Short mmCIF file of C-alpha atoms in Angstrom, two decimals:
data_model
loop_
_atom_site.label_atom_id
_atom_site.label_comp_id
_atom_site.label_asym_id
_atom_site.label_seq_id
_atom_site.Cartn_x
_atom_site.Cartn_y
_atom_site.Cartn_z
CA UNK A 1 -104.19 -131.35 14.40
CA UNK A 2 -105.15 -129.92 17.75
CA UNK A 3 -102.72 -128.20 20.57
CA UNK A 4 -100.74 -131.32 22.32
CA UNK A 5 -99.27 -130.19 25.93
CA UNK A 6 -98.49 -132.64 28.78
CA UNK A 7 -96.44 -131.65 32.07
CA UNK A 8 -92.89 -132.46 32.44
CA UNK A 9 -92.04 -135.08 34.73
CA UNK A 10 -88.55 -133.13 35.44
CA UNK A 11 -90.90 -129.92 36.60
CA UNK A 12 -92.17 -130.94 39.80
CA UNK A 13 -95.22 -128.85 38.56
CA UNK A 14 -92.07 -125.99 38.13
CA UNK A 15 -91.95 -126.70 34.26
CA UNK A 16 -94.14 -126.50 31.42
CA UNK A 17 -94.35 -128.46 28.23
CA UNK A 18 -97.35 -128.58 25.29
CA UNK A 19 -96.14 -128.57 21.62
CA UNK A 20 -98.49 -126.96 18.95
CA UNK A 21 -98.76 -127.72 14.95
CA UNK A 22 -96.94 -124.50 13.80
CA UNK A 23 -100.07 -122.23 12.99
CA UNK A 24 -101.24 -120.45 9.47
CA UNK A 25 -100.12 -116.83 11.16
CA UNK A 26 -97.02 -118.09 12.43
CA UNK A 27 -95.39 -120.10 9.23
CA UNK A 28 -94.21 -117.18 7.98
CA UNK A 29 -92.70 -116.35 10.94
CA UNK A 30 -90.99 -120.04 10.75
CA UNK A 31 -89.83 -119.80 7.09
CA UNK A 32 -87.88 -116.46 8.52
CA UNK A 33 -86.36 -117.83 11.14
CA UNK A 34 -85.09 -121.54 9.44
CA UNK A 35 -84.41 -120.77 6.42
CA UNK A 36 -84.26 -123.16 3.94
CA UNK A 37 -86.96 -125.79 5.99
CA UNK A 38 -90.76 -125.64 5.64
CA UNK A 39 -93.14 -124.85 8.35
CA UNK A 40 -95.05 -127.92 7.06
CA UNK A 41 -94.81 -130.11 10.14
CA UNK A 42 -93.31 -128.12 11.80
CA UNK A 43 -93.92 -128.35 16.42
CA UNK A 44 -93.94 -125.51 17.89
CA UNK A 45 -93.21 -125.90 22.14
CA UNK A 46 -93.00 -123.28 24.28
CA UNK A 47 -91.40 -124.22 27.90
CA UNK A 48 -92.73 -121.79 31.07
CA UNK A 49 -90.28 -122.45 34.06
CA UNK A 50 -92.22 -120.94 37.51
CA UNK A 51 -89.64 -118.87 38.85
CA UNK A 52 -89.00 -118.28 42.13
CA UNK A 53 -90.44 -113.53 41.55
CA UNK A 54 -92.42 -112.00 40.05
CA UNK A 55 -89.38 -111.50 37.04
CA UNK A 56 -90.97 -107.84 37.17
CA UNK A 57 -89.12 -106.67 39.30
CA UNK A 58 -85.04 -105.92 39.48
CA UNK A 59 -81.80 -106.33 41.32
CA UNK A 60 -79.81 -109.18 41.81
CA UNK A 61 -81.93 -111.77 43.64
CA UNK A 62 -84.07 -110.78 39.86
CA UNK A 63 -81.02 -111.14 36.84
CA UNK A 64 -79.97 -114.75 39.48
CA UNK A 65 -83.40 -116.28 38.79
CA UNK A 66 -82.95 -115.61 34.94
CA UNK A 67 -79.48 -117.04 34.73
CA UNK A 68 -81.04 -120.24 36.52
CA UNK A 69 -84.04 -120.06 34.32
CA UNK A 70 -81.85 -119.60 31.46
CA UNK A 71 -79.51 -122.57 32.41
CA UNK A 72 -81.89 -124.79 33.25
CA UNK A 73 -83.48 -124.40 29.36
CA UNK A 74 -80.18 -124.05 27.59
CA UNK A 75 -79.26 -127.62 29.49
CA UNK A 76 -82.74 -128.87 27.88
CA UNK A 77 -83.14 -127.96 24.72
CA UNK A 78 -79.04 -128.57 24.28
CA UNK A 79 -79.95 -133.40 25.38
CA UNK A 80 -83.73 -132.12 23.52
CA UNK A 81 -82.59 -131.29 20.29
CA UNK A 82 -78.99 -133.43 20.40
CA UNK A 83 -81.46 -136.77 20.81
CA UNK A 84 -83.61 -135.60 18.42
CA UNK A 85 -80.74 -134.82 15.25
CA UNK A 86 -79.20 -138.50 16.53
CA UNK A 87 -82.37 -139.72 15.39
CA UNK A 88 -82.24 -137.61 12.50
CA UNK A 89 -84.69 -135.36 13.38
CA UNK A 90 -84.55 -130.79 12.31
CA UNK A 91 -84.97 -129.26 15.65
CA UNK A 92 -84.20 -126.08 16.93
CA UNK A 93 -83.89 -124.32 20.14
CA UNK A 94 -83.82 -120.30 20.77
CA UNK A 95 -81.84 -118.36 23.09
CA UNK A 96 -84.67 -116.04 25.53
CA UNK A 97 -81.91 -113.42 25.82
CA UNK A 98 -81.12 -112.73 22.39
CA UNK A 99 -84.26 -114.52 20.39
CA UNK A 100 -81.83 -116.22 17.79
CA UNK A 101 -81.80 -119.69 16.74
CA UNK A 102 -79.18 -121.71 18.87
CA UNK A 103 -78.83 -124.66 16.03
CA UNK A 104 -79.79 -123.20 12.77
CA UNK A 105 -78.17 -120.12 12.77
CA UNK A 106 -78.53 -119.14 9.72
CA UNK A 107 -80.90 -116.25 9.62
CA UNK A 108 -80.75 -113.22 12.69
CA UNK A 109 -84.60 -113.32 12.77
CA UNK A 110 -86.00 -113.10 16.29
CA UNK A 111 -89.06 -115.17 17.53
CA UNK A 112 -91.40 -113.21 19.42
CA UNK A 113 -91.60 -115.66 22.85
CA UNK A 114 -94.53 -113.41 23.63
CA UNK A 115 -96.59 -113.10 21.29
CA UNK A 116 -95.97 -116.90 20.74
CA UNK A 117 -97.25 -117.20 23.97
CA UNK A 118 -100.64 -115.48 23.39
CA UNK A 119 -101.49 -117.73 19.90
CA UNK A 120 -100.76 -120.73 21.46
CA UNK A 121 -102.10 -120.56 24.73
CA UNK A 122 -103.84 -117.53 24.85
CA UNK A 123 -101.96 -116.00 27.35
CA UNK A 124 -102.91 -112.33 28.62
CA UNK A 125 -99.47 -109.52 29.45
CA UNK A 126 -99.62 -106.34 29.85
CA UNK A 127 -96.72 -103.65 30.19
CA UNK A 128 -93.11 -102.77 32.55
CA UNK A 129 -92.10 -99.97 30.94
CA UNK A 130 -91.25 -100.87 27.59
CA UNK A 131 -91.37 -105.31 28.28
CA UNK A 132 -94.28 -106.48 27.21
CA UNK A 133 -94.17 -109.12 29.86
CA UNK A 134 -96.46 -112.69 29.46
CA UNK A 135 -98.98 -113.97 32.36
CA UNK A 136 -98.67 -116.88 32.74
CA UNK A 137 -102.57 -118.52 34.39
CA UNK A 138 -101.21 -119.55 37.46
CA UNK A 139 -97.98 -117.87 37.53
CA UNK A 140 -98.28 -114.42 36.76
CA UNK A 141 -95.60 -112.78 35.92
CA UNK A 142 -93.33 -114.84 37.80
CA UNK A 143 -93.32 -117.54 34.83
CA UNK A 144 -89.96 -117.75 31.94
CA UNK A 145 -90.44 -118.87 28.51
CA UNK A 146 -88.12 -120.07 25.96
CA UNK A 147 -89.30 -122.08 23.00
CA UNK A 148 -87.47 -125.44 21.19
CA UNK A 149 -89.03 -126.93 17.46
CA UNK A 150 -89.11 -129.60 15.63
CA UNK A 151 -90.62 -131.85 12.81
CA UNK A 152 -91.11 -134.77 14.23
CA UNK A 153 -95.05 -136.58 15.94
CA UNK A 154 -95.32 -135.57 19.25
CA UNK A 155 -94.35 -138.87 20.34
CA UNK A 156 -90.92 -138.12 19.00
CA UNK A 157 -90.81 -135.79 20.61
CA UNK A 158 -92.43 -136.67 24.27
CA UNK A 159 -90.05 -139.62 24.19
CA UNK A 160 -87.13 -137.02 23.40
CA UNK A 161 -88.71 -135.28 26.47
CA UNK A 162 -88.40 -137.90 29.17
CA UNK A 163 -84.77 -139.07 27.46
CA UNK A 164 -83.03 -135.68 28.19
CA UNK A 165 -85.81 -135.82 32.03
CA UNK A 166 -83.63 -139.04 32.66
CA UNK A 167 -79.96 -137.29 31.73
CA UNK A 168 -80.41 -134.63 33.73
CA UNK A 169 -81.56 -137.14 36.71
CA UNK A 170 -78.87 -138.77 36.58
CA UNK A 171 -77.03 -136.06 36.17
CA UNK A 172 -79.44 -134.47 39.61
CA UNK A 173 -81.91 -136.45 41.61
CA UNK A 174 -83.37 -132.90 43.02
CA UNK A 175 -84.00 -131.43 39.13
#
């Protein structure tokens, strides 16, 4: 049960997705995040969008880029979770702005996206003022991380992602 990883076909090399069996060090956090859901069999699914600019910067262009990435992730994650839930699979995704669960709202526990990328993908971090910033090994700090969770096989997850991507491409062939 090692790390499972693949690249999204919609990404045009700008969107990375990997799926990981929930490691021991995340089990308590996952169970606090999703009360009543066992972390056994839980996949942690970090995503990283490559951004047009370094997100450590500030200003209107950075805010516009962050909003674009947020909307793109929320659309993608909602589509994936809708496909999985239609098949009876427990799943959820995290609002990258608040760190809160979007489907199962029984907890106010904040998910640590940066810490998860460090643990799951061995990414490095740097500090920018009071914020910890993740450093993608290729994109540096030009990255927008966000996570999903599911209790299913990697094959089921890949099929849901493929279906969601097909819906996105049907709506916008340039996506």
